mmCIF file of C-alpha atoms and ligand atoms in Angstrom:
data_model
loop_
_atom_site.group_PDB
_atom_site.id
_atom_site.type_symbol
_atom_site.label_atom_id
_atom_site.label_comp_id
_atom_site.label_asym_id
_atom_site.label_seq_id
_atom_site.Cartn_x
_atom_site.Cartn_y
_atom_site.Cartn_z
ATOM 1 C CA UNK A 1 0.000 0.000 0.000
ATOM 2 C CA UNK A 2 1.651 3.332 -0.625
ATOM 3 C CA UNK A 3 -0.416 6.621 -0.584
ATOM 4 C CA UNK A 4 0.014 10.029 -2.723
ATOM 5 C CA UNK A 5 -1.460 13.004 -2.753
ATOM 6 C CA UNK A 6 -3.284 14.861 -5.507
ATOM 7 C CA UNK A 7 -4.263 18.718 -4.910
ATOM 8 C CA UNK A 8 -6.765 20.241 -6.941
ATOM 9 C CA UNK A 9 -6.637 23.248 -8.593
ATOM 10 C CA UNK A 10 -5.089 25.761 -6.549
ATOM 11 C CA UNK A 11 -4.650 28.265 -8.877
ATOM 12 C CA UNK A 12 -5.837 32.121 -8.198
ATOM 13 C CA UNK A 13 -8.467 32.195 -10.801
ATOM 14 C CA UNK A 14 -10.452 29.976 -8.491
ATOM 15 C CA UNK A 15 -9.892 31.973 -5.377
ATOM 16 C CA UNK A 16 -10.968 35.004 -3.599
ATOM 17 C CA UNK A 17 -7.482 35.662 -2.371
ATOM 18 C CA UNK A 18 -6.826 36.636 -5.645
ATOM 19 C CA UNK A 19 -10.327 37.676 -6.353
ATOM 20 C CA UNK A 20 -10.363 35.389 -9.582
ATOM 21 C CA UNK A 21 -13.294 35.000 -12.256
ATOM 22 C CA UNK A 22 -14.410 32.103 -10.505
ATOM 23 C CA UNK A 23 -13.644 32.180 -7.073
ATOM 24 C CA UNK A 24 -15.165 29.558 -4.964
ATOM 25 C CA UNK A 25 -16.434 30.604 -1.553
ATOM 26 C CA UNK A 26 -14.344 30.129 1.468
ATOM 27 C CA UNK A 27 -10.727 30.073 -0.433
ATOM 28 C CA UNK A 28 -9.189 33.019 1.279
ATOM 29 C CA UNK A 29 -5.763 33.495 2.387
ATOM 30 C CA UNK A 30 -6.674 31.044 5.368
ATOM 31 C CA UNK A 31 -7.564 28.332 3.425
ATOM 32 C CA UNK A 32 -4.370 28.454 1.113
ATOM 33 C CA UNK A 33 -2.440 28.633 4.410
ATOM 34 C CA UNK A 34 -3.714 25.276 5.391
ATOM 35 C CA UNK A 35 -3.587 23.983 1.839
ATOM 36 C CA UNK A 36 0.561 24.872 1.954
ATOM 37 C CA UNK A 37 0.693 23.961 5.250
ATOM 38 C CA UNK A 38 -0.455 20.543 4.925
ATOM 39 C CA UNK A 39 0.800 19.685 1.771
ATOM 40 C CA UNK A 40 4.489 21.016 2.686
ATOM 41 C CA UNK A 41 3.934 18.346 6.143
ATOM 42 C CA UNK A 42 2.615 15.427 4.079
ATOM 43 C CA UNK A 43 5.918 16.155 1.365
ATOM 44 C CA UNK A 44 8.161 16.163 4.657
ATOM 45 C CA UNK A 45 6.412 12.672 5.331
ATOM 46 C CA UNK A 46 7.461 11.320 2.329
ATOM 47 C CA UNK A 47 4.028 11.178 0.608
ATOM 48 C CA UNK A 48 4.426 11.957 -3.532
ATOM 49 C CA UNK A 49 2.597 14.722 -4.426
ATOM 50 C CA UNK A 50 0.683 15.569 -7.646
ATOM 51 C CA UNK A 51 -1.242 18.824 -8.279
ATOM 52 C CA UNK A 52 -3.655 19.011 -11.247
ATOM 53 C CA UNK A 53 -4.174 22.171 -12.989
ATOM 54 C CA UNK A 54 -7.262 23.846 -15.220
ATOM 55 C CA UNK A 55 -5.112 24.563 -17.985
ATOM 56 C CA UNK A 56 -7.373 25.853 -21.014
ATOM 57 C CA UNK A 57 -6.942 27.749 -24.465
ATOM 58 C CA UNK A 58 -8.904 30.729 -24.828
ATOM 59 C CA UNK A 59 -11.208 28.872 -27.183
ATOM 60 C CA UNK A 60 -12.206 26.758 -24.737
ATOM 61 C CA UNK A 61 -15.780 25.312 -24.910
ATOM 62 C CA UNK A 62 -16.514 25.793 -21.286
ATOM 63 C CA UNK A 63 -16.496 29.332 -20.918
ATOM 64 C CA UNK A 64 -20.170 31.147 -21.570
ATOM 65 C CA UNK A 65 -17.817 33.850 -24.032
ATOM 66 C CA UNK A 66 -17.294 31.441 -26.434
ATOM 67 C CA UNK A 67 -21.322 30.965 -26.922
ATOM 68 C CA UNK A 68 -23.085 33.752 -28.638
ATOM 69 C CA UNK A 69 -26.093 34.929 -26.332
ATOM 70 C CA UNK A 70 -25.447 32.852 -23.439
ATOM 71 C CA UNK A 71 -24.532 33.912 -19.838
ATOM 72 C CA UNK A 72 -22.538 32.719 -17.107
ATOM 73 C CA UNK A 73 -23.273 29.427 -15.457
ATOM 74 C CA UNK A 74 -25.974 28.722 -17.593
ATOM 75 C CA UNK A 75 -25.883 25.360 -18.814
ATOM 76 C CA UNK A 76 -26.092 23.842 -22.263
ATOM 77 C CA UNK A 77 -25.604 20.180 -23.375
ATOM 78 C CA UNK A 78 -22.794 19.151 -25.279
ATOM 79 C CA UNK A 79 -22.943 14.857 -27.173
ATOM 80 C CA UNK A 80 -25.916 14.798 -24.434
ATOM 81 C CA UNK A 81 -24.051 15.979 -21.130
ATOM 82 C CA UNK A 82 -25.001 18.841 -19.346
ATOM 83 C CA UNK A 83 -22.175 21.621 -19.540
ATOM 84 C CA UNK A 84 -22.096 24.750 -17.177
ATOM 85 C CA UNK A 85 -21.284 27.446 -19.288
ATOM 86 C CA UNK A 86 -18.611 29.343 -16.421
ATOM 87 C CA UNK A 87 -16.399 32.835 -16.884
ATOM 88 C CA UNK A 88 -13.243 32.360 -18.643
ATOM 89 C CA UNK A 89 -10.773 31.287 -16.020
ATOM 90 C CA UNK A 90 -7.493 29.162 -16.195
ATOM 91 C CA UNK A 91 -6.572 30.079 -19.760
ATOM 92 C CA UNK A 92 -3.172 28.698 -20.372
ATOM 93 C CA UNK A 93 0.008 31.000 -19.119
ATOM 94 C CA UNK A 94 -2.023 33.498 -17.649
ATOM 95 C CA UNK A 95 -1.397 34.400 -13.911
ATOM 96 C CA UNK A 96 -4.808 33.521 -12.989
ATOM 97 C CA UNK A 97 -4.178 30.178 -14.074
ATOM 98 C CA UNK A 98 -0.558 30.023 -12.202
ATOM 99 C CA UNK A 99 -0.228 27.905 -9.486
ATOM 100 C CA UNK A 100 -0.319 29.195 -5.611
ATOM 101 C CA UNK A 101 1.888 26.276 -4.011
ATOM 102 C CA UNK A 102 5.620 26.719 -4.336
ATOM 103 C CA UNK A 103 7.068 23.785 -7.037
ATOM 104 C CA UNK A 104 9.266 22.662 -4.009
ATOM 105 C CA UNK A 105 6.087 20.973 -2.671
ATOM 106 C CA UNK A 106 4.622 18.654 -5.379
ATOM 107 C CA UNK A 107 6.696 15.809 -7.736
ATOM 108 C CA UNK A 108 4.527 16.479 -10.439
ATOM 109 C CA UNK A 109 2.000 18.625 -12.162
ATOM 110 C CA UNK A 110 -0.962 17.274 -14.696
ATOM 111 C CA UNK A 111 -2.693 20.005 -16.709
ATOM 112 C CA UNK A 112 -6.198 19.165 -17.730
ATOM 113 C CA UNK A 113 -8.995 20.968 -19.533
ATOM 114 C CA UNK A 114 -6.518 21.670 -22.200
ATOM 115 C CA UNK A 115 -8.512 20.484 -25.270
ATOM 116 C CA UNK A 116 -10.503 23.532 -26.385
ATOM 117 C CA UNK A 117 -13.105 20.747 -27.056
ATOM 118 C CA UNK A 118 -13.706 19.191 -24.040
ATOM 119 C CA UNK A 119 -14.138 20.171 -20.258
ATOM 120 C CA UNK A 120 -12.177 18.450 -18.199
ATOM 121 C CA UNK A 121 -13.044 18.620 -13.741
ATOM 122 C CA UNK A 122 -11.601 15.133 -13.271
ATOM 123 C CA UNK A 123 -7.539 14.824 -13.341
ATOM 124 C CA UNK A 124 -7.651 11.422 -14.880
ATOM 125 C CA UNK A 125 -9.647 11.851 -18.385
ATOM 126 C CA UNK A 126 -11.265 15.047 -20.060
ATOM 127 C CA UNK A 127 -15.074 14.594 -21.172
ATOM 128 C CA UNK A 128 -13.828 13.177 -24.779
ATOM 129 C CA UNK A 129 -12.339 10.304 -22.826
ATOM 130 C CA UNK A 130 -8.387 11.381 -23.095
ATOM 131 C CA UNK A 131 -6.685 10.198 -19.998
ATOM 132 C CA UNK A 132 -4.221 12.700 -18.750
ATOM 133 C CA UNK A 133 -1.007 11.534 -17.889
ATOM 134 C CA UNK A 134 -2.091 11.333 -14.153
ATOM 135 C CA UNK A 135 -3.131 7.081 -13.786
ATOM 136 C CA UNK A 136 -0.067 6.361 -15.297
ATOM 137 C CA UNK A 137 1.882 8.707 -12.987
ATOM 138 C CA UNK A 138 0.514 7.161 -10.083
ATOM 139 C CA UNK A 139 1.358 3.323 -11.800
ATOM 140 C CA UNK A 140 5.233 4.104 -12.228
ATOM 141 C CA UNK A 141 4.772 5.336 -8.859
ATOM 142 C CA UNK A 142 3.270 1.939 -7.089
ATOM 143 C CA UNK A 143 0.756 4.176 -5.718
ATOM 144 C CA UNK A 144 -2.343 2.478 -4.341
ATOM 145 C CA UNK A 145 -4.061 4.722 -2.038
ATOM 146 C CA UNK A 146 -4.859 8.673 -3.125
ATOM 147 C CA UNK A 147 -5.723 11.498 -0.732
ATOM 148 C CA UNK A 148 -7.489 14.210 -2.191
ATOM 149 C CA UNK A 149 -8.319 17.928 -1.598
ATOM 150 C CA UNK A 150 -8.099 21.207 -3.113
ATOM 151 C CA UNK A 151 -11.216 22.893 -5.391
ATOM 152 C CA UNK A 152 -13.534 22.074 -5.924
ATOM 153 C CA UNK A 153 -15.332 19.917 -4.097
ATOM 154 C CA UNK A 154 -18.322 19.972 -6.495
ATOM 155 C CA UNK A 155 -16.290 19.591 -9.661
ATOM 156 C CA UNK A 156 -12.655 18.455 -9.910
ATOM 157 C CA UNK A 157 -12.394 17.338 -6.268
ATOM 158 C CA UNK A 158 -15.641 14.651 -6.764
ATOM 159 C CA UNK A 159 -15.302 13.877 -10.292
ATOM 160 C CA UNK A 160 -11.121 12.862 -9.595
ATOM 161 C CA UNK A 161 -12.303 11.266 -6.562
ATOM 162 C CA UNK A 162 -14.993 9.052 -8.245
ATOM 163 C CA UNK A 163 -12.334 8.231 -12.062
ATOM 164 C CA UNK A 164 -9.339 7.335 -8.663
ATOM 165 C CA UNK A 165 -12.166 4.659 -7.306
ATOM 166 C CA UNK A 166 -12.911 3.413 -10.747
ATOM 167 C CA UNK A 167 -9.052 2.797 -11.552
ATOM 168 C CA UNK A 168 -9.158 1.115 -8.648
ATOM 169 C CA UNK A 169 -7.419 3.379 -5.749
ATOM 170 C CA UNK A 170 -8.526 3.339 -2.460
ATOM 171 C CA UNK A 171 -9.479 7.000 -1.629
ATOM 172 C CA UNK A 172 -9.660 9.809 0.918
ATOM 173 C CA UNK A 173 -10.878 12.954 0.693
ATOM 174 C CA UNK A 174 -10.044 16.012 3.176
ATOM 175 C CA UNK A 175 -13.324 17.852 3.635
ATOM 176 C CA UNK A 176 -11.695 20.697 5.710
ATOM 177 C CA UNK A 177 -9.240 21.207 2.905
ATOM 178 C CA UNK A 178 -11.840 21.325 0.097
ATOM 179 C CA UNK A 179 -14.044 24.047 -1.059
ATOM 180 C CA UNK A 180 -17.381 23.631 -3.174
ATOM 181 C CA UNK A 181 -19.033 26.376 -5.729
ATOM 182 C CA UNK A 182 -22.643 25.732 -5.136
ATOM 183 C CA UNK A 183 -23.522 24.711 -1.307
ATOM 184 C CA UNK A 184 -26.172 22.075 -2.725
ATOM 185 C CA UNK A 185 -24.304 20.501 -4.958
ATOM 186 C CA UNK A 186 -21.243 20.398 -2.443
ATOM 187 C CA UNK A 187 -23.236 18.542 -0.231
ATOM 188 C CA UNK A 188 -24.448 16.229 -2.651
ATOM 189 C CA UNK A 189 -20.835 15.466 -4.142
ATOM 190 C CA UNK A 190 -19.430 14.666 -0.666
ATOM 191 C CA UNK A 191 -22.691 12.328 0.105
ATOM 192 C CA UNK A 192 -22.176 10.932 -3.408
ATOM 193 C CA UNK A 193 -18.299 10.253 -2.711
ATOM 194 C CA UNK A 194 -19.168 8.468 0.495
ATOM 195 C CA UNK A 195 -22.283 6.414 -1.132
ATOM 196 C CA UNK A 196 -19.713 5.759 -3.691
ATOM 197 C CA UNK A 197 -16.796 4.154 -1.518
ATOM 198 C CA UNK A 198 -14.517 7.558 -0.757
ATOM 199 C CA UNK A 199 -13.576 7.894 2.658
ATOM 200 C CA UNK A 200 -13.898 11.484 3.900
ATOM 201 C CA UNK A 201 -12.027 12.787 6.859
ATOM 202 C CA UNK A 202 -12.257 15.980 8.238
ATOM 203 C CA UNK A 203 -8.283 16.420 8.503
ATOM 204 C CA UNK A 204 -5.028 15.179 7.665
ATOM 205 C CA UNK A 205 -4.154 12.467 10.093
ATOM 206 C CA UNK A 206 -0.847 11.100 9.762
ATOM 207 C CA UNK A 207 -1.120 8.015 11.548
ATOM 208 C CA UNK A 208 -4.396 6.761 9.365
ATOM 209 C CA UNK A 209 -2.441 7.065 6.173
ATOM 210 C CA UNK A 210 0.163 4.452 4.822
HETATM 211 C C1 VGL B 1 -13.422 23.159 -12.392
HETATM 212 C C2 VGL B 1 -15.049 24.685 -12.855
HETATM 213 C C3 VGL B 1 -14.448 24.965 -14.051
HETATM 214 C C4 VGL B 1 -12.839 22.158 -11.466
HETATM 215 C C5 VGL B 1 -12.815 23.427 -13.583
HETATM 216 O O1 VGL B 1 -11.942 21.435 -11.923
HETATM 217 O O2 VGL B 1 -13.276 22.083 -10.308
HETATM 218 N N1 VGL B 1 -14.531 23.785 -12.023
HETATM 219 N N2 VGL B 1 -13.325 24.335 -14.406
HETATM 220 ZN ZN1 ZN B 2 -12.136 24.845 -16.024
#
């Protein structure tokens, strides 16, 4: 059994700290705090660590700019799924879309979203069904067991959560170090997660991880 950590999307266009296009709720200076904080002790531990990005082109399908008439977070359906239609955010070597966790801390990054095609919340495989690079990542690495956080909760944290129990991982997901974009739909991804076989814990406990 060997455990590593994946950390969602901390990147300022998500955040209020740095009042991005679509900040989620709750992600103030704080929060990042705790997110460096705990992610520089589980490095120290010797836990790999792999952040995902939202890396997308400015063509990107996702964002409600790129549909004539349509507004933010309305929703249209794309080959029968149900898109939210969200601000431009993450576009690819912008600052917004920059990481807020020093390189020091993680082993390795994965960048998804980046087909202007497809929307992409989970880290494993974008909505066209391209895998990232992240599953094989976490093969080379003999990892077995994932623990999860970052944003958000509702979107990349759930949706990487559920594609890490379908390739077979054991996983955990930190509830205090997540952050959600709608309240309902945060609650309803973490009781989803747990119906579905994630474990959530409150915090980072040391001594429950292997
Ligand atoms: C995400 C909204 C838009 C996510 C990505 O990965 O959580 N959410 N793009
Ligand atoms: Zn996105």
């Amino acid at each position: 059994m060997k455990t590593g950590i994946i950390v969602a999307d901390i990147q300022g266009d998500f955040t209020e700290l740095k009042d991005g296009p679509l900040s989620v709720e709750g992600t103030d200076q704080r929060f990042i705090d705790e997110i460096i904080r705990n992610t520089r002790m589980l490095k120290q531990a010797g836990f790999p660590v792999i952040v995902t990005q939202d890396w997308h082109p400015a063509n990107h399908v996702s964002f409600y700019t790129n549909h004539e008439g349509k507004k933010a977070f309305e929703t249209i359906s794309i080959q029968g799924k149900t898109q939210v239609l969200w601000p431009p955010h993450c576009v690819q070597k912008t600052e917004g879309a920059a990481l807020l966790i020093d390189d020091e801390l993680f082993d390795a990054v994965v960048r998804k979203g980046t087909n202007g095609k497809y929307d992409s919340y989970s880290g494993f495989e974008d909505d066209g069904g391209f895998e990232t690079p992240l599953n094989s990542i976490l093969k080379k690495w003999s990892i077995t067991n994932l623990v999860i956080y970052g944003v958000a909760t509702d979107y990349c944290v759930e949706a990487t959560a559920l594609d890490g129990l379908k390739h077979g991982y054991n996983v955990i997901v930190i509830k205090d170090l997540t952050r959600g974009i709608d309240p309902e739909s945060t609650k309803s991804a973490l009781a989803e997660m747990e119906q579905g076989g994630v474990v959530v814990f409150d915090t980072i406990d040391l001594n429950k991880l292997k």
